[in-house]
C-alpha positions as semicolon CSV with decimal commas, in nm:
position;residue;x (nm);y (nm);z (nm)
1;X;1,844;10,331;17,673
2;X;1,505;10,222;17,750
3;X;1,316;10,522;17,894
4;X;1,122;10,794;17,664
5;X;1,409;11,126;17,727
6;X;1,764;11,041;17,783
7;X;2,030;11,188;17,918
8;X;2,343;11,227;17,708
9;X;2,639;11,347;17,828
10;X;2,898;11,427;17,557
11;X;3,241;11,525;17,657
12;X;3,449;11,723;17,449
13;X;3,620;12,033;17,458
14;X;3,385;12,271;17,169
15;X;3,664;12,550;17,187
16;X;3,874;12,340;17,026
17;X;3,806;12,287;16,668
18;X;3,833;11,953;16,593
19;X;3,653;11,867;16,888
20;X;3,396;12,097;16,765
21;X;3,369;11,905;16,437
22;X;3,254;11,616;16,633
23;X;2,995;11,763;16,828
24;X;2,842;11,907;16,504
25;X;2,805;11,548;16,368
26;X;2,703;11,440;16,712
27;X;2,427;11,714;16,630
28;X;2,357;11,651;16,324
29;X;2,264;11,271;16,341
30;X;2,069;11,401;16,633
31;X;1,854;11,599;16,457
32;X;1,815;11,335;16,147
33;X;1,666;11,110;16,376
34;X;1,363;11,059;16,556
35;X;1,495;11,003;16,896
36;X;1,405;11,212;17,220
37;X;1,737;11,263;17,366
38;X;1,862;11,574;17,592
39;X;2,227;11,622;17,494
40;X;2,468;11,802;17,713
41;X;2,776;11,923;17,681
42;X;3,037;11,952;17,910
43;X;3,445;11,997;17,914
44;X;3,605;11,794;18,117
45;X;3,629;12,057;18,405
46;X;3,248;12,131;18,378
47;X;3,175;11,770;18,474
48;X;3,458;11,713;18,710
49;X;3,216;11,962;18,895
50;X;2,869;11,895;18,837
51;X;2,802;11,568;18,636
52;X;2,795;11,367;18,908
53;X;2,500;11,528;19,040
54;X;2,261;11,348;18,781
55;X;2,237;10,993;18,632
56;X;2,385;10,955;18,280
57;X;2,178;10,680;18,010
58;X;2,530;10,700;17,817
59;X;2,802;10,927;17,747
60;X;3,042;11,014;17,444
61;X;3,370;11,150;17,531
62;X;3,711;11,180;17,353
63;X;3,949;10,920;17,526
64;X;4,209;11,103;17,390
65;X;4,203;11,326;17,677
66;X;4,265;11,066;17,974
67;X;4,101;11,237;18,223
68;X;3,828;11,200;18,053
69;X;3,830;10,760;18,099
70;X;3,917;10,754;18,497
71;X;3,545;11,032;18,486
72;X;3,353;10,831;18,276
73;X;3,472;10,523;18,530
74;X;3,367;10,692;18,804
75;X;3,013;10,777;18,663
76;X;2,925;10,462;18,564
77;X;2,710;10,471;18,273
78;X;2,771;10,299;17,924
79;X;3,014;10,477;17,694
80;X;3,093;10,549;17,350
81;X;3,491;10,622;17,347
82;X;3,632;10,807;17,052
83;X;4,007;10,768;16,995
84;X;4,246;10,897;16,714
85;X;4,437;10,595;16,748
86;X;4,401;10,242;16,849
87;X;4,745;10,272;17,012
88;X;4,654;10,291;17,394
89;X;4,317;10,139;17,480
90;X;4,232;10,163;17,824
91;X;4,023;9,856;18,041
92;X;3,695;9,920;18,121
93;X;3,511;9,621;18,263
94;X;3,271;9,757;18,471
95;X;3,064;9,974;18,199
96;X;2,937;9,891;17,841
97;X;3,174;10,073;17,634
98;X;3,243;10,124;17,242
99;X;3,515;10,270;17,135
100;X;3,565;10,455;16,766
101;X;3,882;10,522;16,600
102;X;3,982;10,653;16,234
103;X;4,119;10,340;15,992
104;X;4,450;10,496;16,018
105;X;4,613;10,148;15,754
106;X;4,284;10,226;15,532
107;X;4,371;10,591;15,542
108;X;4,753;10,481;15,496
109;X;4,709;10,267;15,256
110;X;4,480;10,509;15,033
111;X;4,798;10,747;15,071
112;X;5,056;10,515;14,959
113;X;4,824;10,431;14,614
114;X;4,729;10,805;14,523
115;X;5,111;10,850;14,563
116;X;5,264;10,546;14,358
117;X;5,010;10,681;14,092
118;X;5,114;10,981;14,094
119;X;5,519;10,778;13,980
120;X;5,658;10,841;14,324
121;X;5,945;10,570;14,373
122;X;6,036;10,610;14,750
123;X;5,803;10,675;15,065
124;X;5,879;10,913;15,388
125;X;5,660;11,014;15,668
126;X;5,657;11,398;15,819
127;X;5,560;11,454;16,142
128;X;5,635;11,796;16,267
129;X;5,599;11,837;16,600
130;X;5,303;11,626;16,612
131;X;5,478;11,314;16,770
132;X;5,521;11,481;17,077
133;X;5,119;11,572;17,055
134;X;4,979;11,273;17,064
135;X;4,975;10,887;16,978
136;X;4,758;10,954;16,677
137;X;5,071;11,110;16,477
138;X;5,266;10,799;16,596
139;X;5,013;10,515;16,509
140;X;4,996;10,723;16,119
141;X;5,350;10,685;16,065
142;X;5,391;10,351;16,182
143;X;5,048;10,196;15,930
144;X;5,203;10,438;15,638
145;X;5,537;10,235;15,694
146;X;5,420;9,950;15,707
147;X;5,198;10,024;15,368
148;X;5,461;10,084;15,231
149;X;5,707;9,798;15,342
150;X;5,429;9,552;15,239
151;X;5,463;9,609;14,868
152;X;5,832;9,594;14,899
153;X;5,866;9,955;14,804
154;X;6,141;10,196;14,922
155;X;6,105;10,318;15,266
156;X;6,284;10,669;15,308
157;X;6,210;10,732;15,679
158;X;6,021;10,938;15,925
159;X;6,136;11,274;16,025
160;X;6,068;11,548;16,231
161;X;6,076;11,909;16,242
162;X;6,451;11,905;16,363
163;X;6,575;11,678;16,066
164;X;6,327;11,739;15,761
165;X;6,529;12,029;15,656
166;X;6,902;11,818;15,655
167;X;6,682;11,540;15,437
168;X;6,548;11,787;15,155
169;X;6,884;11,931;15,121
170;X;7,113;11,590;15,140
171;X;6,895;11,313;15,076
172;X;6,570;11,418;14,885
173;X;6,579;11,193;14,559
174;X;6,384;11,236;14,260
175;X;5,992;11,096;14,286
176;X;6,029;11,119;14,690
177;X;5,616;11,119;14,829
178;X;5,530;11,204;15,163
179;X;5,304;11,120;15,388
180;X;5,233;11,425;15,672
181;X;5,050;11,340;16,015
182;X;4,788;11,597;15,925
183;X;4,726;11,885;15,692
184;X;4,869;12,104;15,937
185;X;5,215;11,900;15,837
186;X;5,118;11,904;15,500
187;X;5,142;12,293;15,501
188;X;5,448;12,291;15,662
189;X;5,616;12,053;15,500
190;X;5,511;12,276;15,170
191;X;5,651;12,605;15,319
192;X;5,961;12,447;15,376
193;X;6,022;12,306;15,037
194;X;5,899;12,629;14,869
195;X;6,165;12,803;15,063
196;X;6,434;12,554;14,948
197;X;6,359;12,603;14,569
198;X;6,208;12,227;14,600
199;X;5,961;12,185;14,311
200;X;5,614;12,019;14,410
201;X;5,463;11,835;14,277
202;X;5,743;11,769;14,041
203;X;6,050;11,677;14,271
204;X;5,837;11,616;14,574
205;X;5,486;11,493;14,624
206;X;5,332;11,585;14,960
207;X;4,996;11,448;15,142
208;X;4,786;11,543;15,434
209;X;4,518;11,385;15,634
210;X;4,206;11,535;15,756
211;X;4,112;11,766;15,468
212;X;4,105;12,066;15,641
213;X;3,976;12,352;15,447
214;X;4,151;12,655;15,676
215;X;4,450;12,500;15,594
216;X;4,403;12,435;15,260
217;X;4,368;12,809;15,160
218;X;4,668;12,876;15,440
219;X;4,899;12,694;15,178
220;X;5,116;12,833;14,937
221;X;4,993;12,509;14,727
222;X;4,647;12,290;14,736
223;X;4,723;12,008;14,968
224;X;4,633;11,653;14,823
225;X;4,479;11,526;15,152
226;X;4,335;11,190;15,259
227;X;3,966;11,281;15,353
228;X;3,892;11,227;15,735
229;X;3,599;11,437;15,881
230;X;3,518;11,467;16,221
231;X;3,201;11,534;16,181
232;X;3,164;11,136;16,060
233;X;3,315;11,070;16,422
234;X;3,048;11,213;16,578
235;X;2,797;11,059;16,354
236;X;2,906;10,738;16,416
237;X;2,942;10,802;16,778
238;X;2,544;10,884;16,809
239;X;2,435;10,592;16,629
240;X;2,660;10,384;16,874
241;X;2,492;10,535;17,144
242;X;2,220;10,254;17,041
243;X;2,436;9,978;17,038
244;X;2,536;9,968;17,371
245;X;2,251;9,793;17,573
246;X;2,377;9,518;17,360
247;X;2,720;9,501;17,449
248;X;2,835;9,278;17,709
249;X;3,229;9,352;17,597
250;X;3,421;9,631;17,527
251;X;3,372;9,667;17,082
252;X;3,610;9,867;16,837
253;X;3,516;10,024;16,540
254;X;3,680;10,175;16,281
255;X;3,573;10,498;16,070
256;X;3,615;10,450;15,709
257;X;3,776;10,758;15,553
258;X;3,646;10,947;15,223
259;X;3,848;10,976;14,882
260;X;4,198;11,132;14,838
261;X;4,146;11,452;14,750
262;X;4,340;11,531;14,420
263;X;4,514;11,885;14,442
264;X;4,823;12,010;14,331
265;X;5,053;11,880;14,591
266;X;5,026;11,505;14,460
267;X;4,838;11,574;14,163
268;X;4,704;11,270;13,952
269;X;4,666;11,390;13,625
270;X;4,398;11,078;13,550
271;X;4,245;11,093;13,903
272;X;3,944;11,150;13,658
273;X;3,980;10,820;13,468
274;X;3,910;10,546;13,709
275;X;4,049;10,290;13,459
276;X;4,391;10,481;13,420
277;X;4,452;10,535;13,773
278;X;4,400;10,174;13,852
279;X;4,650;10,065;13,585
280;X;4,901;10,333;13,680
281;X;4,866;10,217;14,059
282;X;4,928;9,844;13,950
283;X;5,218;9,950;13,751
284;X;5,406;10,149;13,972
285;X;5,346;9,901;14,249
286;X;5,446;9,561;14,056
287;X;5,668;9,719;13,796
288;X;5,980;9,541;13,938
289;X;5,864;9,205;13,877
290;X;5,818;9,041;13,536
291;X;5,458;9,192;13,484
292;X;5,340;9,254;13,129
293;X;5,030;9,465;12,963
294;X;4,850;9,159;12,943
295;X;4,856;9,140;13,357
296;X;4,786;9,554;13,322
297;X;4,466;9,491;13,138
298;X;4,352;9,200;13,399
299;X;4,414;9,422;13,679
300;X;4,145;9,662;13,523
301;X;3,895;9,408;13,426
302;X;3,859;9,562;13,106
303;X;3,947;9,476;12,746
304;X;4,287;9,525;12,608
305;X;4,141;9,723;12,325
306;X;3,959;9,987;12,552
307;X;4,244;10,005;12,797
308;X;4,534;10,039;12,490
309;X;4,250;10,321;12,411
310;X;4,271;10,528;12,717
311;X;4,635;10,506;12,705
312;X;4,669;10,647;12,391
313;X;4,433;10,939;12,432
314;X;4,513;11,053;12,753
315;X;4,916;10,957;12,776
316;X;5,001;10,934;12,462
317;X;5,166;10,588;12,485
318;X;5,081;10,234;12,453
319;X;5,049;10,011;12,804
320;X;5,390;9,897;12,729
321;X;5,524;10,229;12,672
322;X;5,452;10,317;12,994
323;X;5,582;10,012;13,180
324;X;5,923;10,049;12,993
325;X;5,917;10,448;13,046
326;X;5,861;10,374;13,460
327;X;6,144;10,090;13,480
328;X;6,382;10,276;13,274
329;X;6,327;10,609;13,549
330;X;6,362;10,374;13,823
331;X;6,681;10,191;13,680
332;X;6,841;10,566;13,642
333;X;6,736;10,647;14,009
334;X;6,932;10,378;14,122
335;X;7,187;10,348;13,931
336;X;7,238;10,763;14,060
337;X;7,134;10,720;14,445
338;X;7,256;10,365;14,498
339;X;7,558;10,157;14,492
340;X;7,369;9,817;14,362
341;X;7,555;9,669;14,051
342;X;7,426;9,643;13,764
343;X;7,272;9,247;13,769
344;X;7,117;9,371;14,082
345;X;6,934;9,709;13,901
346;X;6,795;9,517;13,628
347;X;6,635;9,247;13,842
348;X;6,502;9,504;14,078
349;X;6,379;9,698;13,817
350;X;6,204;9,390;13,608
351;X;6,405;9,384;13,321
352;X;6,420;9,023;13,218
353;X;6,820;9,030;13,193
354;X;7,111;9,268;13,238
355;X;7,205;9,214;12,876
356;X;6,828;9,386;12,804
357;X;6,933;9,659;13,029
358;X;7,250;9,756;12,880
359;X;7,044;9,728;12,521
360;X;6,809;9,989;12,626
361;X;7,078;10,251;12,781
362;X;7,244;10,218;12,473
363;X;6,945;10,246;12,279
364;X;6,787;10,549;12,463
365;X;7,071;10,740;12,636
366;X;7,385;10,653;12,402
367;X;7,607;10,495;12,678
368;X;7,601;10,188;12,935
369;X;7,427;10,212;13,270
370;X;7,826;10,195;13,405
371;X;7,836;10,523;13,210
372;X;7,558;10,661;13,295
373;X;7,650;10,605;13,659
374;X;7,978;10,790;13,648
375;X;7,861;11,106;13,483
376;X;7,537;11,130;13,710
377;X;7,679;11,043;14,092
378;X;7,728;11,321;14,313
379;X;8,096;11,317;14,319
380;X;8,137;11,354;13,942
């Protein structure tokens, strides 16, 4: 883009809101910069009609709509491509072409942290109806498996709006946290649990994606949501715009979402305390190995002195405390939900010996985990 006005052609769909969202970042990097640019935009039918008539210095358009890549073939003019996924990337050789997606295993793998902080134990996915949407909702689930898979954590499943309701009623176990495709999910997902007498955040921790303020007040509770604004999109996708006469191959990049916000649906009570959330995050992801405050206090890069500190004023418990307190919940999960022996509950739950397990039941609950097992299993 060489000459002193250019012609922009953006392609998106403004009725639509998140398209909309775009556009005014698209706009708003536009009028941050010092650039002469004429912008126009045009739904896909708009240009099917008329954009032809002109010569284009570069286009944006939303490849999620795939009518949208055979046009932007057709005209010929270098292209900045935004996606919601990475999952179906289309061939363009002919045309200088970037395309922009969301991080969706950054934004997964913020999800899966906030929610081990927050003492959740197993991991589930809720879709809605948004699998049958788009590929977006598909390529979310399968990064916030495989976040949680990776840190050998406890993989619950994926469900839809046809089975969600038969899993909160049969299967839903204590410190369940779920990721939803979006914050319309999120809602949803709330609703439904609301309606089943399903405390949140207490017996169910729920996050969203998007942070999306109408639905947000739409819900019964705050959504805890992963922040993703499409107004960075189009940001990103105007700056790109001056990338292109340098690109000689097609070039992904990925959109780096914001903080999780902390609301009541996954709330973090020491979201607050950087310090605190990082130790509760290594905790609840290493607890089953034979980790000790020591490796606690490295994790933080602090002293033990100031961490012990924190601890104290804020939870009320030493470092150790804590790491006993979460493998003791764990090892009474299990020992309720599965049918692992014994040997098998204290390794997985980093007790350093069987014998030590059957110590601490005693000790805290006045009976053996066999005990415990029999008087807490459903068919007791």
């Amino acid at each position: 883009m060489t000459s002193s006005v250019n012609e922009i052609l953006v392609l998106f769909d403004i009725k639509q809101p998140y398209d909309r969202k775009i556009t005014d970042g698209i706009l708003d990097a536009m009028h941050n910069s010092n650039r002469n640019l004429q912008i126009t935009f045009m739904t896909y039918d708009e240009a099917l009609l008329v954009a032809h008539d002109q010569d284009w210095d570069a286009i944006i358009a939303d490849f999620d709509r795939l009518p949208n890549i055979d046009l932007c073939a057709s005209l010929k003019a270098p292209t900045v491509a935004v996606f919601s996924n990475l999952q179906r990337m289309p061939e363009l050789t002919d045309i200088p072409v970037i395309f922009l997606a969301p991080d969706s295993e950054k934004i997964c793998q913020l999800a899966r942290d906030h929610l081990l902080a927050c003492g959740c134990r197993q991991f589930a996915y809720f879709a809605g109806t948004a699998d049958d949407i788009g590929l977006w909702a598909r390529e979310r689930r399968l990064c916030f498996k495989q976040a949680v898979l990776e840190e050998g954590l406890n993989w619950a499943g994926a469900y839809t709006t046809q089975s969600i309701r038969h899993f909160l009623q049969t299967d839903l176990a204590p410190g369940t946290g779920f990721l939803c495709a979006s914050d319309t999910q999120a809602r949803q997902l709330i609703t439904l649990a609301q309606n089943l007498n399903i405390s949140i955040p207490s017996q169910l921790c729920v996050i969203g994606i998007d942070n999306d303020e109408v639905e947000n007040q739409l819900s019964r509770i705050p959504i805890s949501t992963v922040t993703l604004a499409p107004s960075d999109l189009g940001k990103a996708a105007f700056e790109a715009l001056f990338e292109l006469s340098t690109q000689h191959q097609p070039v992904t990049k990925l959109i780096q979402p914001g903080e999780v916000m902390n609301r009541l649906s996954a709330f973090l009570e020491v979201n607050d305390d950087p310090l605190l959330s990082t130790a509760l995050k290594f905790i609840y992801k290493h607890y089953h190995r034979s980790i000790k405050a020591e490796q606690v206090i490295a994790e933080c890069k602090t002293s033990r002195n100031t961490l012990e500190s924190r601890f104290k004023t804020v939870l009320e418990k030493s470092i150790h405390q804590v790491l006993h307190d979460v493998r003791l919940e764990n090892a009474k999960d299990m020992l309720k939900n599965t049918r692992k022996g014994i040997d098998e509950v204290a390794i997985q739950c980093g007790f350093s010996s069987p014998q030590y397990l059957y110590y601490i039941f005693r000790k805290e609950l006045g009976m053996t985990p066999t005990k415990y097992r029999e008087l807490n299993t459903p068919e007791h």
